[in-house]
Amino acid sequence: MKLQAVSDDEPRLGRLINIGLPYLWLGLFFLLPFVIVLRISLAEPALTQPPYTALWEWVDGMLEIRLNLRNLQLISEDSLYLQALLNSLWVALVGTLGCLVLGYPMAYAIATAPERQRVPLLMLIILPFWTSFLIRVYAWIGILNANGLLNGFLLWLGVIDEPLKILHTQTAVYIGVIYSYLPFMILPLYANLTRLDRTLLEAAADLGCRPWCAFRRITFPLTLPGVIAGSMLVFIPVVGEFVIPDLLGNPGSLMVGQLMWTEFFANKDWPLAASLAIVLLAILVVPFVIMQRLQQENEMN
Amino acid sequence: MKGRSWPLLSVLAFGYAFLYIPIVLLILYSFNESRLVTVWSGFSLKWYGELVHNRQLLESAWLSVRIAALNATVAVVLGTLAANALVRHGRFRGRTLFELLLTAPLVMPDVIIGLSLLLLFVAMQQTIGWPESRGFTTITIAHITFSLAYVSVVVRSRLLRMDRSLEEAAMDLGAHPLTVYLQITLPLIAPALLAGWLLAFTLSLDDLVIASFVSGPGATTLPMVIYSSVRMGISPQINALATLIVALVAIAVLIAGQSMRRR
């Protein structure tokens, strides 16, 4: 009650600055740009500077509005774009599942480790995140190459007779995605697992539920919010990933982020790049809303 | 808890190996005399020698560091204000949108952020004549936009866990809210501010995609130089650079760990 009374006569200026400044910044540099992307996606490419036409013009007292819907039509009809979109969703799905399969047991092992070991173990998960992402992806080129370390190792073991082609395949992209995004899966899972009420597991054990049964019926359902949160943190950015498929992937099966890059930098077709961004955004709205809901529910508890 | 089972421990070991083997190999091969990864032809520091004489790389590194430092500083201020707003101001009008705007940059693909900001800068230049050219300023603005969201997450969790009794005591003694904030709240959340600053600095130093979109001729950041040399294939100079970055991070973590322990 006391705090409430104080904050009532607290200068409104503080409130204005706290809310207003970040709001203004994000409104101007994060929200407004999307409106402009939407506008440009309906323009036509042109050989002008900047390379797109105006949407409306005053000609002799007449307002001329020209909306170009050909890009959306192109994206929905041309198999290049459809395949890139499907491929992106597929890579994001495989990457997310891979992170989950590897990340869940890791998070579980860390969360059940003796208390003193948990922080160092967690630090080791976060540490690679602090070194350059680009360089860490690049490291895989040397490993997955035809004459790279993985092939050298497998040949030496005698498992294979001739080098496997891994670099510039989908497999390399999956490896790169799992490698780069694993920490984003482990952190929310760990946070969820450490909050788990252990007495429930003891009760289950007392009632004759064996460890696997306890995991399936108690631990996993209770950590589902962490699973979903981690999955979204991996899935959403991976759909638009550029660096990993560009350095490790097969040039024959592009992801949508690469297409946007090419349309923009190589073909200078800004309206088409903007249209791809709009389509990508529309696809990502659903997982994003799920994530946002979950976060708000989390805060209420 | 029962003793941990060996399958779990072996997955954990595999996971750490997966995370660290690429980094260890980069470091190892930065000292290799040969260009080839599979051939070890002897210990050599020649790639480090080439690195310090690579003017383009050094200039871009300096540009990146300046952008990263300015970005981190502004992002800490804005991100802290945003965290204050979320933790201290309850349900204000437009809070849902505010939260959305603070969460979206965390997951939004870089290509979308980069393209949309570039189109904004171009539109602004056409209508108000600013920014005149793209480079340092536009990259920094773009980086602040996503960095502030990360900072707000870090600072917010600290504000939520913080003990408020000192603030209450100061207010009871009649201190002005601003005085309370500057003299009590800020020192208490200082570790989060530092962590947020370092995070924003790293994120900026690491960004290739967004910077490529919003940059102009003449402003080449370090990731752009790394990217163009990496596209050509293996480059031992990049291995040397990676080793230096890992060493810097390791030192920073050790110092941070030591200072945490002393608290």
Coordinates of C-alpha atoms in Angstrom, one line a residue:
Chain A
M1 CA 0.0 0.0 0.0
K2 CA 2.8 2.3 1.0
L3 CA 4.5 1.9 -2.4
Q4 CA 1.3 2.6 -4.2
A5 CA 1.0 5.9 -2.3
V6 CA 4.5 7.0 -3.1
S7 CA 4.2 6.1 -6.8
D8 CA 1.1 8.2 -7.0
D9 CA 2.9 11.4 -6.4
E10 CA 6.0 10.2 -8.2
P11 CA 6.6 12.6 -11.0
R12 CA 4.8 11.4 -14.1
L13 CA 8.0 12.3 -16.0
G14 CA 9.7 9.1 -14.9
R15 CA 6.8 7.0 -16.2
L16 CA 6.7 8.9 -19.4
I17 CA 10.4 8.3 -20.0
N18 CA 10.4 4.7 -19.0
I19 CA 7.5 3.8 -21.3
G20 CA 7.8 6.5 -23.9
L21 CA 11.4 6.4 -25.1
P22 CA 11.7 2.7 -25.8
Y23 CA 8.2 2.7 -27.2
L24 CA 9.1 5.6 -29.6
W25 CA 12.4 3.8 -30.7
L26 CA 10.7 0.5 -31.3
G27 CA 7.7 2.1 -33.0
L28 CA 10.0 4.1 -35.3
F29 CA 12.6 1.4 -36.1
F30 CA 10.8 -1.8 -35.7
L31 CA 7.0 -1.3 -36.3
L32 CA 7.0 1.4 -39.0
P33 CA 9.5 -0.5 -41.2
F34 CA 7.0 -3.3 -41.6
V35 CA 4.4 -0.9 -42.9
I36 CA 7.0 0.3 -45.5
V37 CA 7.9 -3.3 -46.4
L38 CA 4.2 -3.9 -47.1
R39 CA 4.0 -0.8 -49.2
I40 CA 7.1 -1.7 -51.2
S41 CA 6.0 -5.3 -51.7
L42 CA 3.1 -3.8 -53.8
A43 CA 5.4 -1.6 -55.9
E44 CA 7.1 -2.5 -59.2
P45 CA 10.8 -2.8 -59.7
A46 CA 12.3 0.1 -61.6
L47 CA 15.6 1.3 -62.9
T48 CA 15.5 4.3 -60.6
Q49 CA 17.1 5.2 -57.3
P50 CA 15.6 3.6 -55.1
P51 CA 14.7 0.8 -57.5
Y52 CA 10.9 0.7 -57.2
T53 CA 7.9 2.7 -58.4
A54 CA 5.7 5.0 -56.3
L55 CA 2.4 3.5 -55.2
W56 CA 0.5 6.7 -55.8
E57 CA 1.0 9.8 -57.9
W58 CA -0.9 13.0 -58.6
V59 CA -1.3 13.3 -62.4
D60 CA -3.3 16.3 -63.5
G61 CA -5.3 16.5 -60.4
M62 CA -6.0 12.7 -60.5
L63 CA -4.7 10.4 -57.8
E64 CA -3.3 7.4 -59.5
I65 CA -2.8 4.3 -57.4
R66 CA -0.9 1.4 -58.8
L67 CA -0.8 -1.8 -56.7
N68 CA 1.4 -4.5 -58.1
L69 CA 0.1 -7.9 -57.0
R70 CA 2.2 -9.8 -59.4
N71 CA 4.8 -10.6 -56.8
L72 CA 2.4 -12.4 -54.5
Q73 CA 1.1 -14.3 -57.6
L74 CA 4.6 -15.2 -58.6
I75 CA 5.5 -16.5 -55.1
S76 CA 2.4 -18.6 -55.0
E77 CA 2.8 -20.0 -58.5
D78 CA 6.6 -20.3 -59.2
S79 CA 7.9 -23.5 -57.8
L80 CA 11.2 -21.9 -56.9
Y81 CA 9.6 -19.8 -54.2
L82 CA 7.2 -22.5 -53.0
Q83 CA 10.0 -25.0 -52.7
A84 CA 12.2 -22.5 -50.8
L85 CA 9.4 -21.8 -48.4
L86 CA 8.7 -25.5 -47.8
N87 CA 12.4 -26.2 -47.6
S88 CA 12.8 -23.5 -44.9
L89 CA 9.9 -24.9 -42.9
W90 CA 11.3 -28.4 -43.2
V91 CA 14.8 -27.4 -42.1
A92 CA 13.3 -25.4 -39.2
L93 CA 11.3 -28.5 -38.2
V94 CA 14.1 -30.9 -38.4
G95 CA 16.4 -28.5 -36.7
T96 CA 13.9 -27.9 -33.8
L97 CA 13.4 -31.7 -33.3
G98 CA 17.2 -32.3 -33.4
C99 CA 17.7 -29.6 -30.8
L100 CA 15.0 -31.1 -28.7
V101 CA 16.3 -34.6 -28.9
L102 CA 19.8 -33.6 -28.0
G103 CA 18.8 -30.6 -25.7
Y104 CA 16.2 -32.2 -23.5
P105 CA 18.5 -34.9 -22.0
M106 CA 21.3 -32.4 -21.7
A107 CA 19.0 -29.9 -19.8
Y108 CA 17.7 -32.8 -17.7
A109 CA 21.2 -33.9 -16.8
I110 CA 22.3 -30.4 -15.9
A111 CA 19.1 -29.7 -13.9
T112 CA 19.6 -32.9 -11.9
A113 CA 23.3 -32.4 -11.4
P114 CA 24.6 -31.6 -7.9
E115 CA 23.9 -28.0 -7.1
R116 CA 27.5 -26.8 -7.3
Q117 CA 28.0 -28.2 -10.8
R118 CA 24.9 -26.6 -12.3
V119 CA 26.2 -23.1 -12.9
P120 CA 29.5 -24.1 -14.5
L121 CA 27.7 -26.7 -16.7
L122 CA 25.2 -24.1 -17.8
M123 CA 28.0 -21.6 -18.4
L124 CA 29.6 -24.1 -20.8
I125 CA 26.3 -24.2 -22.7
I126 CA 26.2 -20.4 -23.0
L127 CA 29.9 -19.8 -23.7
P128 CA 30.0 -20.7 -27.4
F129 CA 27.2 -18.3 -27.9
W130 CA 29.6 -15.5 -27.0
T131 CA 32.0 -16.3 -29.8
S132 CA 31.2 -15.4 -33.3
F133 CA 28.3 -17.3 -34.8
L134 CA 29.7 -16.8 -38.3
I135 CA 33.1 -18.3 -37.4
R136 CA 31.5 -21.3 -35.6
V137 CA 29.4 -22.1 -38.7
Y138 CA 32.6 -21.7 -40.8
A139 CA 34.4 -24.2 -38.5
W140 CA 32.0 -26.9 -39.9
I141 CA 33.2 -26.4 -43.4
G142 CA 36.6 -27.7 -42.4
I143 CA 35.0 -30.7 -40.6
L144 CA 32.4 -31.7 -43.2
N145 CA 34.6 -31.2 -46.3
A146 CA 35.3 -34.1 -48.6
N147 CA 38.9 -34.1 -47.3
G148 CA 37.7 -32.7 -44.0
L149 CA 38.2 -34.1 -40.5
L150 CA 35.0 -36.1 -40.2
N151 CA 35.7 -38.0 -43.5
G152 CA 39.3 -38.4 -42.5
F153 CA 38.2 -39.9 -39.2
L154 CA 35.7 -42.2 -40.7
L155 CA 38.2 -43.4 -43.4
W156 CA 40.7 -44.0 -40.7
L157 CA 38.2 -46.0 -38.7
G158 CA 37.5 -48.0 -41.8
V159 CA 33.7 -47.3 -41.6
I160 CA 33.7 -45.9 -45.1
D161 CA 35.9 -46.6 -48.2
E162 CA 35.6 -43.2 -49.9
P163 CA 34.8 -39.8 -48.5
L164 CA 31.1 -39.0 -48.0
K165 CA 29.7 -35.8 -49.5
I166 CA 28.3 -34.0 -46.4
L167 CA 29.2 -30.4 -47.0
H168 CA 26.8 -28.6 -49.3
T169 CA 24.0 -31.1 -48.5
Q170 CA 20.8 -30.8 -46.4
T171 CA 22.5 -32.9 -43.7
A172 CA 25.2 -30.2 -43.3
V173 CA 22.4 -27.6 -42.9
Y174 CA 20.7 -29.7 -40.2
I175 CA 24.0 -30.1 -38.3
G176 CA 24.7 -26.4 -38.6
V177 CA 21.3 -25.5 -37.3
I178 CA 21.3 -27.9 -34.4
Y179 CA 24.8 -26.8 -33.5
S180 CA 24.0 -23.1 -33.6
Y181 CA 20.6 -23.1 -31.9
L182 CA 21.1 -25.8 -29.2
P183 CA 21.6 -23.3 -26.4
F184 CA 18.3 -21.6 -27.2
M185 CA 16.6 -24.9 -26.6
I186 CA 18.5 -25.9 -23.5
L187 CA 18.1 -22.6 -21.5
P188 CA 14.3 -22.5 -21.3
L189 CA 14.2 -26.3 -20.7
Y190 CA 16.7 -26.0 -17.9
A191 CA 14.7 -23.1 -16.3
N192 CA 11.5 -25.2 -16.5
L193 CA 13.2 -28.4 -15.1
T194 CA 14.7 -26.7 -12.1
R195 CA 11.3 -25.3 -11.1
L196 CA 9.8 -28.8 -11.2
D197 CA 8.2 -29.9 -8.0
R198 CA 10.3 -33.0 -7.0
T199 CA 7.7 -34.2 -4.5
L200 CA 5.5 -35.2 -7.4
L201 CA 8.1 -37.6 -8.6
E202 CA 8.5 -39.1 -5.1
A203 CA 4.8 -39.5 -4.9
A204 CA 4.8 -41.2 -8.2
A205 CA 7.6 -43.5 -7.1
D206 CA 5.7 -44.3 -3.9
L207 CA 2.7 -45.3 -6.0
G208 CA 4.8 -47.7 -8.0
C209 CA 5.4 -45.6 -11.1
R210 CA 8.8 -46.5 -12.5
P211 CA 11.3 -43.8 -13.6
W212 CA 10.3 -44.0 -17.3
C213 CA 6.6 -43.9 -16.4
A214 CA 7.2 -40.9 -14.1
F215 CA 9.1 -39.1 -16.8
R216 CA 6.3 -39.7 -19.3
R217 CA 3.4 -38.9 -17.1
I218 CA 4.9 -36.2 -14.8
T219 CA 8.2 -34.6 -15.9
F220 CA 7.5 -34.3 -19.6
P221 CA 4.0 -32.9 -19.3
L222 CA 5.1 -30.4 -16.7
T223 CA 8.0 -29.2 -18.8
L224 CA 5.9 -28.8 -21.9
P225 CA 5.9 -25.0 -21.6
G226 CA 9.7 -25.1 -21.7
V227 CA 9.6 -27.5 -24.7
I228 CA 7.3 -25.2 -26.6
A229 CA 9.2 -22.0 -25.6
G230 CA 12.6 -23.6 -26.7
S231 CA 11.1 -24.9 -29.9
M232 CA 9.8 -21.5 -30.9
L233 CA 13.1 -19.9 -30.1
V234 CA 14.7 -22.3 -32.5
F235 CA 12.0 -22.7 -35.1
I236 CA 11.1 -19.0 -35.8
P237 CA 14.6 -17.6 -36.5
V238 CA 15.7 -20.8 -38.4
V239 CA 12.9 -20.4 -41.0
G240 CA 14.6 -17.2 -42.1
E241 CA 18.1 -18.4 -41.6
F242 CA 20.7 -17.2 -44.2
V243 CA 24.2 -17.8 -43.0
I244 CA 23.9 -21.6 -42.3
P245 CA 22.4 -22.7 -45.6
D246 CA 24.6 -20.3 -47.5
L247 CA 27.8 -21.6 -46.1
L248 CA 27.0 -25.3 -45.6
G249 CA 23.9 -26.0 -47.7
N250 CA 23.2 -27.3 -51.2
P251 CA 23.0 -24.5 -53.7
G252 CA 20.3 -26.5 -55.4
S253 CA 17.8 -26.3 -52.5
L254 CA 17.6 -22.8 -51.2
M255 CA 15.9 -21.4 -48.1
V256 CA 13.7 -18.4 -48.3
G257 CA 16.3 -16.2 -46.5
Q258 CA 18.8 -16.9 -49.2
L259 CA 16.2 -16.0 -51.9
M260 CA 15.5 -12.7 -50.2
W261 CA 19.2 -12.0 -50.1
T262 CA 19.6 -12.9 -53.8
E263 CA 16.6 -10.9 -55.0
F264 CA 17.8 -8.0 -53.0
F265 CA 21.5 -7.9 -53.6
A266 CA 22.0 -9.7 -56.9
N267 CA 18.7 -9.1 -58.8
K268 CA 18.0 -5.7 -57.2
D269 CA 14.3 -6.6 -57.2
W270 CA 13.4 -4.9 -53.9
P271 CA 9.6 -5.3 -54.3
L272 CA 10.0 -9.1 -54.7
A273 CA 12.3 -9.3 -51.7
A274 CA 9.8 -7.3 -49.7
S275 CA 7.0 -9.6 -50.9
L276 CA 9.0 -12.6 -49.7
A277 CA 9.4 -10.9 -46.3
I278 CA 5.7 -10.3 -46.1
V279 CA 5.0 -14.0 -46.8
L280 CA 7.6 -15.1 -44.3
L281 CA 6.1 -12.8 -41.7
A282 CA 2.6 -14.1 -42.3
I283 CA 3.9 -17.7 -41.8
L284 CA 5.7 -16.8 -38.6
V285 CA 2.8 -15.0 -37.0
V286 CA 1.3 -18.2 -35.8
P287 CA 4.3 -19.7 -33.9
F288 CA 5.0 -16.2 -32.6
V289 CA 1.6 -15.8 -31.1
I290 CA 1.9 -19.2 -29.4
M291 CA 5.2 -18.1 -27.9
Q292 CA 3.8 -14.8 -26.7
R293 CA 0.8 -16.4 -25.1
L294 CA 3.0 -18.9 -23.3
Q295 CA 5.2 -16.2 -22.0
Q296 CA 2.3 -14.2 -20.6
E297 CA 0.8 -17.3 -18.9
N298 CA 4.2 -17.9 -17.5
E299 CA 4.3 -14.4 -16.0
M300 CA 0.9 -14.8 -14.4
N301 CA 2.1 -17.8 -12.4
Chain B
M1 CA 17.6 -37.8 -6.5
K2 CA 19.0 -41.2 -7.5
G3 CA 22.4 -41.5 -9.1
R4 CA 22.4 -40.3 -12.6
S5 CA 22.2 -42.9 -15.3
W6 CA 25.0 -43.4 -17.8
P7 CA 22.9 -42.9 -20.9
L8 CA 22.1 -39.4 -19.7
L9 CA 25.7 -38.6 -18.9
S10 CA 26.8 -39.9 -22.2
V11 CA 24.3 -37.6 -24.0
L12 CA 25.6 -34.7 -21.9
A13 CA 29.2 -35.6 -22.9
F14 CA 28.3 -35.9 -26.5
G15 CA 26.5 -32.6 -26.4
Y16 CA 29.5 -30.8 -25.0
A17 CA 31.8 -32.4 -27.5
F18 CA 29.5 -31.4 -30.3
L19 CA 29.5 -27.8 -29.0
Y20 CA 33.3 -27.6 -28.4
I21 CA 35.1 -29.8 -31.0
P22 CA 34.6 -27.3 -33.8
I23 CA 36.0 -24.4 -31.7
V24 CA 38.9 -26.5 -30.5
L25 CA 39.8 -27.5 -34.0
L26 CA 39.7 -23.9 -35.2
I27 CA 42.2 -23.0 -32.5
L28 CA 44.4 -26.0 -33.2
Y29 CA 44.6 -25.3 -36.9
S30 CA 45.3 -21.7 -36.5
F31 CA 48.8 -22.8 -35.5
N32 CA 49.1 -25.1 -38.4
E33 CA 51.7 -24.2 -41.0
S34 CA 49.8 -25.8 -43.9
R35 CA 46.7 -24.3 -45.5
L36 CA 45.0 -27.7 -45.5
V37 CA 42.9 -28.7 -42.6
T38 CA 43.7 -32.4 -42.8
V39 CA 47.4 -31.9 -43.0
W40 CA 49.4 -30.9 -39.9
S41 CA 52.7 -29.7 -41.2
G42 CA 54.1 -28.1 -38.1
F43 CA 53.6 -25.4 -35.6
S44 CA 53.5 -21.9 -37.0
L45 CA 52.4 -18.4 -36.0
K46 CA 52.5 -17.2 -39.6
W47 CA 48.7 -16.8 -39.9
Y48 CA 48.7 -14.5 -36.9
G49 CA 51.4 -12.5 -38.7
E50 CA 49.3 -12.2 -41.8
L51 CA 46.3 -11.3 -39.7
V52 CA 48.0 -8.2 -38.0
H53 CA 49.1 -7.0 -41.4
N54 CA 45.7 -7.4 -43.0
R55 CA 44.7 -3.7 -43.2
Q56 CA 41.2 -4.3 -44.5
L57 CA 40.5 -6.7 -41.7
L58 CA 41.8 -4.4 -39.0
E59 CA 39.9 -1.4 -40.3
S60 CA 36.7 -3.4 -40.4
A61 CA 37.4 -4.7 -36.9
W62 CA 37.8 -1.2 -35.6
L63 CA 34.6 -0.1 -37.3
S64 CA 32.7 -3.1 -35.8
V65 CA 34.1 -2.4 -32.3
R66 CA 33.0 1.3 -32.4
I67 CA 29.5 0.3 -33.6
A68 CA 29.3 -2.4 -31.0
A69 CA 30.3 -0.1 -28.2
L70 CA 27.9 2.7 -29.1
N71 CA 25.2 0.2 -29.7
A72 CA 25.7 -1.5 -26.4
T73 CA 25.7 1.8 -24.5
V74 CA 22.4 3.1 -26.0
A75 CA 20.8 -0.3 -25.9
V76 CA 21.5 -0.6 -22.1
V77 CA 19.9 2.8 -21.5
L78 CA 16.8 2.0 -23.6
G79 CA 16.6 -1.6 -22.5
T80 CA 16.7 -0.6 -18.9
L81 CA 14.0 2.0 -19.4
A82 CA 11.9 -0.7 -21.1
A83 CA 12.5 -3.1 -18.2
N84 CA 11.5 -0.4 -15.7
A85 CA 8.3 0.2 -17.6
L86 CA 7.4 -3.5 -17.6
V87 CA 8.3 -4.2 -14.0
R88 CA 7.3 -0.9 -12.3
H89 CA 4.4 0.6 -14.2
G90 CA 1.9 -2.2 -14.0
R91 CA -0.8 -2.3 -16.7
F92 CA -0.4 0.9 -18.7
R93 CA -2.2 1.6 -22.0
G94 CA -0.6 -0.1 -24.9
R95 CA 1.4 -2.6 -22.7
T96 CA 0.5 -5.6 -24.9
L97 CA 1.9 -3.9 -28.0
F98 CA 4.9 -2.8 -25.9
E99 CA 5.7 -6.4 -24.8
L100 CA 5.2 -7.6 -28.4
L101 CA 7.7 -5.1 -29.7
L102 CA 10.2 -6.2 -27.1
T103 CA 9.8 -9.9 -27.8
A104 CA 9.6 -9.9 -31.6
P105 CA 13.2 -8.7 -32.2
L106 CA 14.5 -11.7 -30.2
V107 CA 13.2 -14.2 -32.7
M108 CA 12.6 -12.2 -35.9
P109 CA 14.8 -13.6 -38.7
D110 CA 17.7 -11.2 -39.5
V111 CA 16.8 -11.0 -43.2
I112 CA 13.4 -9.4 -42.3
I113 CA 14.9 -6.9 -39.8
G114 CA 17.6 -6.0 -42.2
L115 CA 15.4 -5.5 -45.3
S116 CA 12.7 -3.6 -43.4
L117 CA 15.1 -1.2 -41.8
L118 CA 16.8 -0.6 -45.0
L119 CA 13.5 0.3 -46.7
L120 CA 12.7 2.6 -43.8
F121 CA 16.1 4.4 -44.1
V122 CA 15.5 4.8 -47.9
A123 CA 12.0 6.1 -47.3
M124 CA 13.3 8.5 -44.6
Q125 CA 16.0 9.8 -46.8
Q126 CA 13.4 10.5 -49.6
T127 CA 11.0 12.3 -47.3
I128 CA 13.2 14.1 -44.7
G129 CA 16.7 13.8 -46.2
W130 CA 18.1 11.9 -43.3
P131 CA 20.1 9.7 -43.1
E132 CA 22.2 11.2 -46.0
S133 CA 24.2 8.1 -46.5
R134 CA 24.2 4.6 -45.0
G135 CA 27.0 3.2 -42.9
F136 CA 28.0 3.7 -39.2
T137 CA 24.8 5.5 -38.1
T138 CA 22.4 3.2 -39.8
I139 CA 24.1 0.0 -38.7
T140 CA 24.2 1.3 -35.1
I141 CA 20.5 2.2 -35.2
A142 CA 19.7 -1.2 -36.6
H143 CA 21.8 -3.0 -33.9
I144 CA 20.3 -0.9 -31.1
T145 CA 16.8 -2.0 -32.2
F146 CA 17.3 -5.7 -31.6
S147 CA 19.9 -5.3 -28.8
L148 CA 17.6 -3.3 -26.6
A149 CA 15.2 -6.2 -26.6
Y150 CA 17.9 -8.5 -25.3
V151 CA 19.0 -6.0 -22.6
S152 CA 15.4 -5.6 -21.4
V153 CA 15.1 -9.3 -20.8
V154 CA 18.3 -9.4 -18.7
V155 CA 17.6 -6.3 -16.7
R156 CA 13.9 -7.2 -16.2
S157 CA 14.7 -10.6 -14.6
R158 CA 17.1 -8.8 -12.3
L159 CA 14.5 -6.2 -11.3
L160 CA 12.0 -8.9 -10.6
R161 CA 14.3 -10.8 -8.3
M162 CA 15.7 -7.7 -6.6
D163 CA 15.0 -7.1 -2.9
R164 CA 12.9 -3.9 -2.7
S165 CA 13.2 -3.2 1.0
L166 CA 16.2 -0.8 0.6
E167 CA 14.2 1.2 -1.9
E168 CA 11.2 1.3 0.4
A169 CA 13.4 2.4 3.3
A170 CA 14.8 5.3 1.3
M171 CA 11.3 6.3 0.2
D172 CA 10.1 6.3 3.8
L173 CA 13.0 8.6 4.6
G174 CA 11.7 11.0 2.1
A175 CA 14.1 10.5 -0.8
H176 CA 13.0 11.6 -4.2
P177 CA 12.1 8.7 -6.5
L178 CA 14.8 9.7 -8.9
T179 CA 17.4 9.7 -6.1
V180 CA 16.2 6.3 -5.0
Y181 CA 16.5 5.0 -8.5
L182 CA 20.0 6.4 -9.1
Q183 CA 21.5 5.7 -5.7
I184 CA 19.8 2.4 -4.8
T185 CA 18.2 0.7 -7.7
L186 CA 20.9 1.2 -10.3
P187 CA 23.8 -0.1 -8.1
L188 CA 21.7 -3.1 -7.2
I189 CA 21.0 -4.0 -10.8
A190 CA 24.5 -3.1 -12.0
P191 CA 25.6 -6.7 -12.7
A192 CA 22.6 -7.0 -15.1
L193 CA 23.5 -3.8 -16.8
L194 CA 27.0 -5.0 -17.3
A195 CA 25.8 -8.4 -18.6
G196 CA 23.3 -6.6 -20.9
W197 CA 26.1 -4.3 -22.2
L198 CA 28.4 -7.3 -23.0
L199 CA 25.5 -9.2 -24.6
A200 CA 24.6 -6.2 -26.8
F201 CA 28.3 -5.7 -27.7
T202 CA 28.7 -9.3 -28.7
L203 CA 25.4 -9.4 -30.7
S204 CA 26.5 -6.4 -32.7
L205 CA 30.0 -7.6 -33.3
D206 CA 28.5 -10.9 -34.6
D207 CA 25.9 -9.6 -37.0
L208 CA 26.4 -10.1 -40.7
V209 CA 22.9 -10.1 -42.3
I210 CA 21.3 -6.9 -40.8
A211 CA 24.5 -4.9 -41.3
S212 CA 24.8 -6.0 -44.9
F213 CA 21.3 -4.7 -45.6
V214 CA 21.6 -1.3 -43.9
S215 CA 25.2 -0.6 -44.7
G216 CA 26.4 1.5 -47.6
P217 CA 29.5 1.7 -49.7
G218 CA 32.6 2.3 -47.6
A219 CA 31.2 0.8 -44.4
T220 CA 32.5 -2.7 -44.2
T221 CA 32.1 -4.4 -40.8
L222 CA 34.2 -7.3 -39.5
P223 CA 31.6 -10.0 -40.2
M224 CA 31.3 -8.8 -43.8
V225 CA 35.1 -9.3 -44.3
I226 CA 35.0 -12.7 -42.6
Y227 CA 32.0 -13.7 -44.7
S228 CA 33.6 -12.8 -48.0
S229 CA 36.8 -14.6 -47.2
V230 CA 35.0 -17.6 -45.8
R231 CA 32.9 -17.9 -49.0
M232 CA 36.1 -18.5 -50.8
G233 CA 36.7 -21.6 -48.7
I234 CA 39.0 -22.3 -45.8
S235 CA 41.1 -19.4 -44.7
P236 CA 43.7 -20.0 -41.9
Q237 CA 43.7 -16.3 -41.1
I238 CA 40.1 -16.6 -40.0
N239 CA 41.2 -19.5 -37.7
A240 CA 43.7 -17.2 -36.1
L241 CA 41.1 -14.5 -35.7
A242 CA 38.7 -17.0 -34.2
T243 CA 41.4 -18.1 -31.7
L244 CA 41.9 -14.5 -30.6
I245 CA 38.1 -14.0 -30.2
V246 CA 37.8 -17.2 -28.1
A247 CA 40.8 -16.1 -26.0
L248 CA 39.2 -12.7 -25.3
V249 CA 35.8 -14.3 -24.4
A250 CA 37.5 -16.8 -22.1
I251 CA 39.4 -14.0 -20.3
A252 CA 36.2 -11.9 -20.0
V253 CA 34.3 -14.9 -18.5
L254 CA 37.1 -15.7 -16.1
I255 CA 37.2 -12.0 -14.9
A256 CA 33.4 -12.0 -14.6
G257 CA 33.5 -15.3 -12.7
Q258 CA 36.1 -14.0 -10.3
S259 CA 34.3 -10.7 -9.6
M260 CA 31.0 -12.7 -9.0
R261 CA 32.7 -14.9 -6.5
R262 CA 34.0 -12.0 -4.6
R263 CA 30.6 -10.5 -4.1

